[in-house]
Amino acid sequence: MTETLRSDVVIIGGGIAGLWLLTRLRQAGYSALLVEAGELGCGQSVLSQGIIHGGAKYALQGSVTQAANAIADMPALWRACLAGTGPVDLTAARILSQHHYLWSTGKLGSRMVAFFASKAVRGRVRPAEGDAIPAAFRDPGFKGMLYQLDEVVLDVPSVLAALAGLNTGCTLQARAEPGQFELAAPARPAALNLAGLRVEADRFVLTAGAGNATLIEAAGLRKPAMQLRPLNMVMVRHRYPHPIYAHCLGSGSKPRLTVTSHPLADGAWTWYLGGDLAETGVGRDDEAQIEFAKKEMAAVVPWVDFTGADWACLRIDRAEPATSAKARPDNAYLYAKEHVIVGWPTKLALSPNLADEVLETLQQQDFRPRHPQPEVPVGRRTAVAQTAWSQAFR
């Protein structure tokens, strides 16, 4: 016998964007369910570095770009949520570092120093001095310059767990295959037919990252188109005692590399390396990428001894709406047609922005709550994903 769950909205895709949206919809009085094929956050969310960007890295060319302005308010919103005073309660989430940093291996150019001191980025970037200097940069071997950013770094699995805890009984583990959808008839509720379970809703919101491409086709939509921007991230497990959360400045408009530090259960650390190293590393095989990363780390943190460290690569495809020349979109993206809404946050930090856009779209459609909140059977609920490095370095 098939059981039916009915709700106002069904979200497909259980990363931070989908979970944040689930929370905000329920706060607004809608009944909502989230469907995820794997564990919550198992895609792009748990593979991210956990930095709540405020736009500083998009201003490294020496001017404030549209991308920098679009994301400027996000750190303050996330900090409010972490403190329990924002729209979503993230007090159960773990903060890895209260600040992210920028460092250079030598003296910065006078133009860049003047820009960092200008009104354009005041409040986002300030020189790190005295007690504000992290232990890793107090080493005599560090000869460069260091700036502090108003950007918090989070333990992503703990954020996922906090959001899941706000929505107990509202997440369903199931793979949404195209043949299971009934999405083409707006006159009646859309539906997802699963083994022994039918899920009906008046609105379906697709937040499945790379999975959106298949779902868009299943929904009978001709757009939006999706693009993938690949990365070849590097993980380093070691026992240097001081974490680093920082962008290393290069000669161009992008960070030479970006480091975040993640503690392991055995007392070791994993440093997760992104930035230009990960973008250009797509063209290298894993062995060549690791050799390149070793040389880069020896150049930018020469005082850190990586003897006995373990190195691994992690390839990621960032899914986004298609743009000309595959440029990174500046804002969260939303497309709505009848009973289907498609979205990508484009950055972890912009997940709240995507949820706000969905709520505004529902208001514009004069879509109001109709159904009571259903509860997902215990055996079909979704667990939270753990970090990739916890699996890589067992």
CSV table of C-alpha atoms in Angstrom, one decimal:
chain,number,residue,atom,x,y,z
A,1,MET,CA,0.0,0.0,0.0
A,2,THR,CA,1.3,3.4,-1.0
A,3,GLU,CA,1.4,6.2,1.7
A,4,THR,CA,0.9,9.8,0.6
A,5,LEU,CA,2.6,12.8,2.1
A,6,ARG,CA,1.2,16.2,1.2
A,7,SER,CA,2.8,19.5,1.8
A,8,ASP,CA,2.8,23.0,0.4
A,9,VAL,CA,6.4,22.8,-0.9
A,10,VAL,CA,8.8,20.0,-1.6
A,11,ILE,CA,12.5,20.9,-1.9
A,12,ILE,CA,14.8,18.5,-3.8
A,13,GLY,CA,18.4,18.8,-2.7
A,14,GLY,CA,19.6,18.6,0.9
A,15,GLY,CA,22.6,20.9,1.1
A,16,ILE,CA,22.8,24.0,3.2
A,17,ALA,CA,20.8,26.0,0.7
A,18,GLY,CA,17.9,23.4,0.7
A,19,LEU,CA,18.0,23.1,4.5
A,20,TRP,CA,18.1,26.9,5.0
A,21,LEU,CA,15.1,27.2,2.7
A,22,LEU,CA,13.2,24.4,4.5
A,23,THR,CA,13.7,26.3,7.8
A,24,ARG,CA,12.6,29.6,6.4
A,25,LEU,CA,9.5,28.2,4.6
A,26,ARG,CA,8.3,26.5,7.8
A,27,GLN,CA,8.9,29.7,9.8
A,28,ALA,CA,6.7,31.5,7.2
A,29,GLY,CA,3.9,29.0,7.9
A,30,TYR,CA,4.3,26.7,4.9
A,31,SER,CA,4.4,23.0,5.3
A,32,ALA,CA,7.5,21.7,3.6
A,33,LEU,CA,9.5,18.6,3.0
A,34,LEU,CA,13.1,18.1,1.8
A,35,VAL,CA,14.1,15.1,-0.4
A,36,GLU,CA,17.8,14.1,-0.6
A,37,ALA,CA,19.2,11.1,-2.4
A,38,GLY,CA,22.2,10.7,0.0
A,39,GLU,CA,23.2,12.2,3.3
A,40,LEU,CA,22.3,15.9,4.0
A,41,GLY,CA,25.1,18.1,2.5
A,42,CYS,CA,26.9,15.2,0.8
A,43,GLY,CA,27.5,17.3,-2.4
A,44,GLN,CA,29.0,20.7,-2.6
A,45,SER,CA,28.1,21.8,0.9
A,46,VAL,CA,30.3,19.4,2.8
A,47,LEU,CA,33.1,19.8,0.2
A,48,SER,CA,33.2,23.5,0.7
A,49,GLN,CA,35.8,25.2,2.9
A,50,GLY,CA,33.2,26.7,5.2
A,51,ILE,CA,34.2,30.3,4.7
A,52,ILE,CA,31.3,32.8,5.0
A,53,HIS,CA,32.7,35.2,2.4
A,54,GLY,CA,32.2,39.0,2.7
A,55,GLY,CA,33.5,39.8,-0.7
A,56,ALA,CA,37.1,40.7,0.2
A,57,LYS,CA,38.6,38.1,-2.2
A,58,TYR,CA,36.6,39.5,-5.0
A,59,ALA,CA,38.2,42.9,-4.5
A,60,LEU,CA,41.8,41.8,-4.8
A,61,GLN,CA,42.1,43.5,-8.2
A,62,GLY,CA,42.1,46.8,-6.2
A,63,SER,CA,38.4,47.8,-6.7
A,64,VAL,CA,35.1,46.7,-5.3
A,65,THR,CA,33.3,44.5,-7.8
A,66,GLN,CA,29.6,43.7,-8.1
A,67,ALA,CA,30.4,40.3,-6.6
A,68,ALA,CA,32.0,41.8,-3.6
A,69,ASN,CA,29.0,44.1,-3.0
A,70,ALA,CA,26.5,41.3,-3.5
A,71,ILE,CA,27.9,39.2,-0.6
A,72,ALA,CA,29.0,42.0,1.7
A,73,ASP,CA,26.2,41.7,4.2
A,74,MET,CA,26.4,37.9,4.5
A,75,PRO,CA,29.0,37.6,7.4
A,76,ALA,CA,26.9,39.8,9.7
A,77,LEU,CA,23.7,37.8,9.0
A,78,TRP,CA,25.5,34.5,9.6
A,79,ARG,CA,27.1,35.9,12.8
A,80,ALA,CA,23.6,36.9,14.0
A,81,CYS,CA,22.4,33.4,13.4
A,82,LEU,CA,25.3,31.8,15.2
A,83,ALA,CA,24.6,34.1,18.1
A,84,GLY,CA,20.9,33.1,18.1
A,85,THR,CA,19.6,36.5,17.1
A,86,GLY,CA,19.2,36.0,13.3
A,87,PRO,CA,16.4,34.5,11.3
A,88,VAL,CA,17.8,30.9,11.6
A,89,ASP,CA,19.1,29.5,14.9
A,90,LEU,CA,22.7,28.2,14.3
A,91,THR,CA,23.8,28.3,18.0
A,92,ALA,CA,24.5,24.6,17.7
A,93,ALA,CA,26.9,25.0,14.8
A,94,ARG,CA,30.7,25.0,15.4
A,95,ILE,CA,32.9,28.0,14.6
A,96,LEU,CA,36.4,27.0,13.4
A,97,SER,CA,37.7,30.6,13.3
A,98,GLN,CA,36.1,34.0,14.1
A,99,HIS,CA,38.1,35.5,11.2
A,100,HIS,CA,39.6,34.6,7.9
A,101,TYR,CA,42.8,36.3,6.8
A,102,LEU,CA,44.8,37.5,3.9
A,103,TRP,CA,48.5,37.1,3.8
A,104,SER,CA,51.3,38.0,1.4
A,105,THR,CA,54.7,36.4,1.2
A,106,GLY,CA,56.3,39.8,0.9
A,107,LYS,CA,55.5,43.5,0.9
A,108,LEU,CA,52.2,44.5,-0.8
A,109,GLY,CA,52.2,47.1,-3.5
A,110,SER,CA,51.4,50.6,-2.3
A,111,ARG,CA,48.2,50.6,-4.4
A,112,MET,CA,46.9,47.5,-2.7
A,113,VAL,CA,47.8,48.8,0.8
A,114,ALA,CA,46.0,52.1,0.0
A,115,PHE,CA,43.0,50.1,-1.2
A,116,PHE,CA,42.8,48.0,2.0
A,117,ALA,CA,42.9,51.2,4.0
A,118,SER,CA,40.2,52.9,1.9
A,119,LYS,CA,36.5,53.5,2.8
A,120,ALA,CA,35.6,51.0,0.1
A,121,VAL,CA,36.7,48.0,2.2
A,122,ARG,CA,36.8,49.5,5.6
A,123,GLY,CA,35.2,47.0,8.0
A,124,ARG,CA,35.9,44.1,5.7
A,125,VAL,CA,39.7,44.3,5.8
A,126,ARG,CA,42.1,45.5,8.5
A,127,PRO,CA,45.7,44.9,9.4
A,128,ALA,CA,46.2,42.1,11.8
A,129,GLU,CA,48.3,43.3,14.8
A,130,GLY,CA,49.2,42.2,18.3
A,131,ASP,CA,46.9,39.6,19.7
A,132,ALA,CA,44.9,39.5,16.5
A,133,ILE,CA,47.8,37.7,14.7
A,134,PRO,CA,47.2,33.9,14.7
A,135,ALA,CA,49.9,31.7,16.2
A,136,ALA,CA,50.9,30.3,12.8
A,137,PHE,CA,51.9,33.8,11.6
A,138,ARG,CA,53.9,34.7,14.7
A,139,ASP,CA,56.7,32.4,13.6
A,140,PRO,CA,59.9,34.2,12.8
A,141,GLY,CA,59.9,32.6,9.4
A,142,PHE,CA,56.9,34.7,8.4
A,143,LYS,CA,58.1,37.8,6.6
A,144,GLY,CA,55.0,39.0,4.8
A,145,MET,CA,52.0,41.1,5.6
A,146,LEU,CA,48.7,39.9,7.2
A,147,TYR,CA,45.2,41.3,7.1
A,148,GLN,CA,42.2,40.2,9.1
A,149,LEU,CA,38.8,39.8,7.3
A,150,ASP,CA,35.4,40.0,8.9
A,151,GLU,CA,34.6,36.5,7.7
A,152,VAL,CA,33.8,33.6,9.9
A,153,VAL,CA,34.9,30.0,9.1
A,154,LEU,CA,32.5,27.2,10.0
A,155,ASP,CA,32.5,23.5,10.5
A,156,VAL,CA,30.1,22.6,7.7
A,157,PRO,CA,28.8,19.3,9.1
A,158,SER,CA,27.9,21.0,12.4
A,159,VAL,CA,25.9,23.6,10.4
A,160,LEU,CA,24.1,20.8,8.5
A,161,ALA,CA,23.4,19.1,11.8
A,162,ALA,CA,22.1,22.4,13.3
A,163,LEU,CA,19.7,23.0,10.4
A,164,ALA,CA,18.6,19.3,10.4
A,165,GLY,CA,17.9,19.6,14.1
A,166,LEU,CA,15.5,22.4,13.4
A,167,ASN,CA,13.6,20.2,10.9
A,168,THR,CA,13.3,16.8,12.5
A,169,GLY,CA,10.8,14.6,10.6
A,170,CYS,CA,10.9,16.9,7.5
A,171,THR,CA,13.8,15.3,5.5
A,172,LEU,CA,13.3,12.3,3.3
A,173,GLN,CA,16.0,10.1,1.9
A,174,ALA,CA,15.1,9.1,-1.6
A,175,ARG,CA,16.6,9.4,-5.0
A,176,ALA,CA,14.3,11.5,-7.2
A,177,GLU,CA,14.5,9.9,-10.7
A,178,PRO,CA,13.0,11.6,-13.7
A,179,GLY,CA,10.4,8.9,-14.3
A,180,GLN,CA,9.0,9.3,-10.8
A,181,PHE,CA,7.9,12.9,-11.4
A,182,GLU,CA,4.5,14.2,-12.2
A,183,LEU,CA,5.4,17.8,-12.8
A,184,ALA,CA,3.8,18.9,-16.1
A,185,ALA,CA,0.2,19.6,-15.0
A,186,PRO,CA,-0.1,22.9,-13.0
A,187,ALA,CA,-3.9,22.3,-12.5
A,188,ARG,CA,-3.2,19.6,-10.0
A,189,PRO,CA,-0.5,19.0,-7.3
A,190,ALA,CA,2.9,18.0,-8.5
A,191,ALA,CA,4.1,14.6,-7.2
A,192,LEU,CA,7.1,12.4,-6.7
A,193,ASN,CA,6.3,8.7,-6.8
A,194,LEU,CA,8.7,6.6,-4.7
A,195,ALA,CA,8.6,3.0,-3.6
A,196,GLY,CA,5.7,2.8,-1.2
A,197,LEU,CA,5.4,6.5,-0.9
A,198,ARG,CA,3.9,9.3,-2.9
A,199,VAL,CA,4.9,12.9,-2.1
A,200,GLU,CA,2.6,15.7,-3.4
A,201,ALA,CA,3.1,19.4,-3.2
A,202,ASP,CA,1.8,22.6,-4.9
A,203,ARG,CA,5.3,23.8,-5.4
A,204,PHE,CA,8.6,21.9,-6.1
A,205,VAL,CA,11.9,23.8,-5.5
A,206,LEU,CA,15.0,22.3,-7.0
A,207,THR,CA,18.2,23.0,-5.0
A,208,ALA,CA,20.1,19.9,-5.9
A,209,GLY,CA,23.3,21.5,-7.3
A,210,ALA,CA,24.6,19.4,-10.1
A,211,GLY,CA,21.5,17.3,-9.8
A,212,ASN,CA,19.4,20.2,-11.0
A,213,ALA,CA,20.2,19.5,-14.6
A,214,THR,CA,18.4,16.2,-14.7
A,215,LEU,CA,15.5,17.5,-12.6
A,216,ILE,CA,15.1,20.5,-14.9
A,217,GLU,CA,14.6,18.2,-17.8
A,218,ALA,CA,12.2,16.0,-15.8
A,219,ALA,CA,10.1,19.1,-15.0
A,220,GLY,CA,9.7,19.8,-18.7
A,221,LEU,CA,11.6,23.0,-18.5
A,222,ARG,CA,13.8,24.3,-21.3
A,223,LYS,CA,15.8,26.6,-19.0
A,224,PRO,CA,17.7,27.5,-17.0
A,225,ALA,CA,20.9,26.0,-18.3
A,226,MET,CA,23.6,24.8,-15.9
A,227,GLN,CA,27.3,25.0,-15.9
A,228,LEU,CA,30.0,23.1,-14.0
A,229,ARG,CA,33.2,24.8,-12.9
A,230,PRO,CA,35.7,22.1,-11.7
A,231,LEU,CA,38.3,22.2,-8.9
A,232,ASN,CA,41.1,19.9,-7.9
A,233,MET,CA,41.4,20.6,-4.2
A,234,VAL,CA,44.3,19.3,-2.1
A,235,MET,CA,44.1,17.9,1.4
A,236,VAL,CA,47.1,17.7,3.7
A,237,ARG,CA,47.1,15.8,7.0
A,238,HIS,CA,49.8,16.8,9.4
A,239,ARG,CA,50.6,17.6,13.1
A,240,TYR,CA,51.7,21.2,12.9
A,241,PRO,CA,49.9,22.5,15.9
A,242,HIS,CA,48.6,25.9,14.6
A,243,PRO,CA,45.7,26.2,12.2
A,244,ILE,CA,45.6,28.6,9.3
A,245,TYR,CA,42.4,30.1,7.8
A,246,ALA,CA,43.6,32.5,5.1
A,247,HIS,CA,44.0,33.5,1.5
A,248,CYS,CA,47.6,33.8,0.2
A,249,LEU,CA,47.8,36.7,-2.1
A,250,GLY,CA,49.3,36.1,-5.5
A,251,SER,CA,50.2,38.4,-8.4
A,252,GLY,CA,46.7,38.3,-9.9
A,253,SER,CA,43.2,39.1,-8.9
A,254,LYS,CA,42.6,35.7,-7.3
A,255,PRO,CA,44.1,34.2,-4.2
A,256,ARG,CA,47.2,32.1,-5.0
A,257,LEU,CA,45.8,29.5,-2.6
A,258,THR,CA,43.2,29.4,0.2
A,259,VAL,CA,43.8,27.4,3.4
A,260,THR,CA,41.3,26.2,5.9
A,261,SER,CA,42.2,23.9,8.8
A,262,HIS,CA,40.0,21.1,10.1
A,263,PRO,CA,40.8,19.1,13.3
A,264,LEU,CA,40.8,15.3,13.1
A,265,ALA,CA,39.8,12.9,15.9
A,266,ASP,CA,43.4,11.7,16.4
A,267,GLY,CA,44.7,15.2,17.2
A,268,ALA,CA,46.0,15.8,13.7
A,269,TRP,CA,44.9,18.5,11.3
A,270,THR,CA,43.7,18.5,7.7
A,271,TRP,CA,44.6,21.6,5.8
A,272,TYR,CA,42.2,22.0,2.8
A,273,LEU,CA,43.7,23.9,-0.1
A,274,GLY,CA,41.7,25.8,-2.6
A,275,GLY,CA,42.1,29.1,-4.5
A,276,ASP,CA,44.0,29.4,-7.8
A,277,LEU,CA,45.8,26.2,-6.9
A,278,ALA,CA,42.6,24.2,-7.1
A,279,GLU,CA,41.3,26.0,-10.3
A,280,THR,CA,44.5,25.6,-12.3
A,281,GLY,CA,45.0,22.1,-10.8
A,282,VAL,CA,42.1,20.7,-12.9
A,283,GLY,CA,44.6,20.3,-15.7
A,284,ARG,CA,47.0,18.3,-13.6
A,285,ASP,CA,46.7,14.6,-12.7
A,286,ASP,CA,46.6,14.0,-8.9
A,287,GLU,CA,50.2,13.1,-8.6
A,288,ALA,CA,51.3,16.3,-10.4
A,289,GLN,CA,48.8,18.4,-8.4
A,290,ILE,CA,50.2,17.1,-5.1
A,291,GLU,CA,53.8,17.9,-6.2
A,292,PHE,CA,52.7,21.4,-7.3
A,293,ALA,CA,50.9,21.9,-3.9
A,294,LYS,CA,54.0,20.8,-2.0
A,295,LYS,CA,56.1,23.3,-3.8
A,296,GLU,CA,53.5,26.1,-3.2
A,297,MET,CA,53.3,25.3,0.5
A,298,ALA,CA,57.1,25.3,0.8
A,299,ALA,CA,57.1,28.7,-0.8
A,300,VAL,CA,54.2,30.4,1.1
A,301,VAL,CA,54.7,28.8,4.6
A,302,PRO,CA,58.4,27.8,4.6
A,303,TRP,CA,58.4,27.6,8.4
A,304,VAL,CA,55.9,24.7,8.4
A,305,ASP,CA,57.5,21.2,8.4
A,306,PHE,CA,55.4,18.8,6.3
A,307,THR,CA,57.7,15.8,6.9
A,308,GLY,CA,55.5,12.8,7.2
A,309,ALA,CA,52.4,14.6,6.0
A,310,ASP,CA,49.7,12.7,4.0
A,311,TRP,CA,48.5,14.3,0.8
A,312,ALA,CA,45.4,13.6,-1.2
A,313,CYS,CA,43.3,15.3,-4.0
A,314,LEU,CA,39.6,15.9,-4.1
A,315,ARG,CA,38.0,16.8,-7.4
A,316,ILE,CA,34.8,18.9,-7.2
A,317,ASP,CA,32.4,20.3,-9.7
A,318,ARG,CA,30.7,23.5,-8.7
A,319,ALA,CA,27.3,23.7,-10.2
A,320,GLU,CA,25.8,27.0,-11.1
A,321,PRO,CA,23.5,28.6,-13.7
A,322,ALA,CA,25.2,29.0,-17.0
A,323,THR,CA,26.8,32.3,-17.8
A,324,SER,CA,28.8,33.7,-20.7
A,325,ALA,CA,32.4,32.5,-20.6
A,326,LYS,CA,31.5,30.4,-17.6
A,327,ALA,CA,32.0,33.3,-15.3
A,328,ARG,CA,31.0,32.8,-11.6
A,329,PRO,CA,27.5,34.4,-11.0
A,330,ASP,CA,27.6,37.3,-8.5
A,331,ASN,CA,24.3,36.5,-6.7
A,332,ALA,CA,22.1,33.6,-5.7
A,333,TYR,CA,20.1,32.6,-8.8
A,334,LEU,CA,16.4,31.7,-9.0
A,335,TYR,CA,14.1,30.8,-11.9
A,336,ALA,CA,10.4,30.1,-11.5
A,337,LYS,CA,7.8,28.8,-13.9
A,338,GLU,CA,4.3,27.8,-12.7
A,339,HIS,CA,4.8,25.2,-9.9
A,340,VAL,CA,8.6,24.6,-10.3
A,341,ILE,CA,11.3,26.9,-8.9
A,342,VAL,CA,15.0,26.2,-9.7
A,343,GLY,CA,17.8,27.7,-7.6
A,344,TRP,CA,21.5,27.8,-7.0
A,345,PRO,CA,23.0,29.8,-4.1
A,346,THR,CA,26.3,30.1,-6.2
A,347,LYS,CA,28.2,30.5,-2.9
A,348,LEU,CA,27.7,28.8,0.5
A,349,ALA,CA,27.4,32.3,2.1
A,350,LEU,CA,24.5,33.2,-0.2
A,351,SER,CA,22.2,30.4,1.0
A,352,PRO,CA,20.1,32.8,3.0
A,353,ASN,CA,19.8,35.1,0.0
A,354,LEU,CA,18.4,32.2,-2.1
A,355,ALA,CA,15.8,31.4,0.6
A,356,ASP,CA,14.7,35.0,0.7
A,357,GLU,CA,14.3,35.0,-3.1
A,358,VAL,CA,12.1,31.9,-3.0
A,359,LEU,CA,9.9,33.4,-0.3
A,360,GLU,CA,9.5,36.6,-2.3
A,361,THR,CA,8.6,34.6,-5.4
A,362,LEU,CA,5.9,32.7,-3.5
A,363,GLN,CA,4.5,36.0,-2.2
A,364,GLN,CA,4.5,37.4,-5.8
A,365,GLN,CA,2.6,34.3,-6.9
A,366,ASP,CA,0.1,34.8,-4.0
A,367,PHE,CA,0.9,31.3,-3.0
A,368,ARG,CA,-0.4,30.7,0.6
A,369,PRO,CA,-0.1,27.8,3.0
A,370,ARG,CA,-2.8,25.1,2.6
A,371,HIS,CA,-1.6,21.8,4.1
A,372,PRO,CA,-0.6,20.8,7.6
A,373,GLN,CA,3.0,19.8,8.1
A,374,PRO,CA,3.5,16.1,7.3
A,375,GLU,CA,6.0,13.9,9.1
A,376,VAL,CA,8.5,11.6,7.4
A,377,PRO,CA,8.5,8.0,8.7
A,378,VAL,CA,11.5,7.5,11.0
A,379,GLY,CA,13.0,4.8,8.7
A,380,ARG,CA,13.1,7.1,5.7
A,381,ARG,CA,14.7,10.2,7.3
A,382,THR,CA,18.1,11.5,6.1
A,383,ALA,CA,21.4,11.5,8.1
A,384,VAL,CA,24.0,14.3,8.0
A,385,ALA,CA,27.1,13.9,5.9
A,386,GLN,CA,30.6,14.0,7.4
A,387,THR,CA,33.7,15.6,6.0
A,388,ALA,CA,35.5,14.2,3.0
A,389,TRP,CA,38.8,14.3,4.8
A,390,SER,CA,37.5,12.1,7.7
A,391,GLN,CA,37.0,9.4,5.0
A,392,ALA,CA,40.3,10.1,3.1
A,393,PHE,CA,42.5,10.0,6.1
A,394,ARG,CA,41.4,7.0,8.2
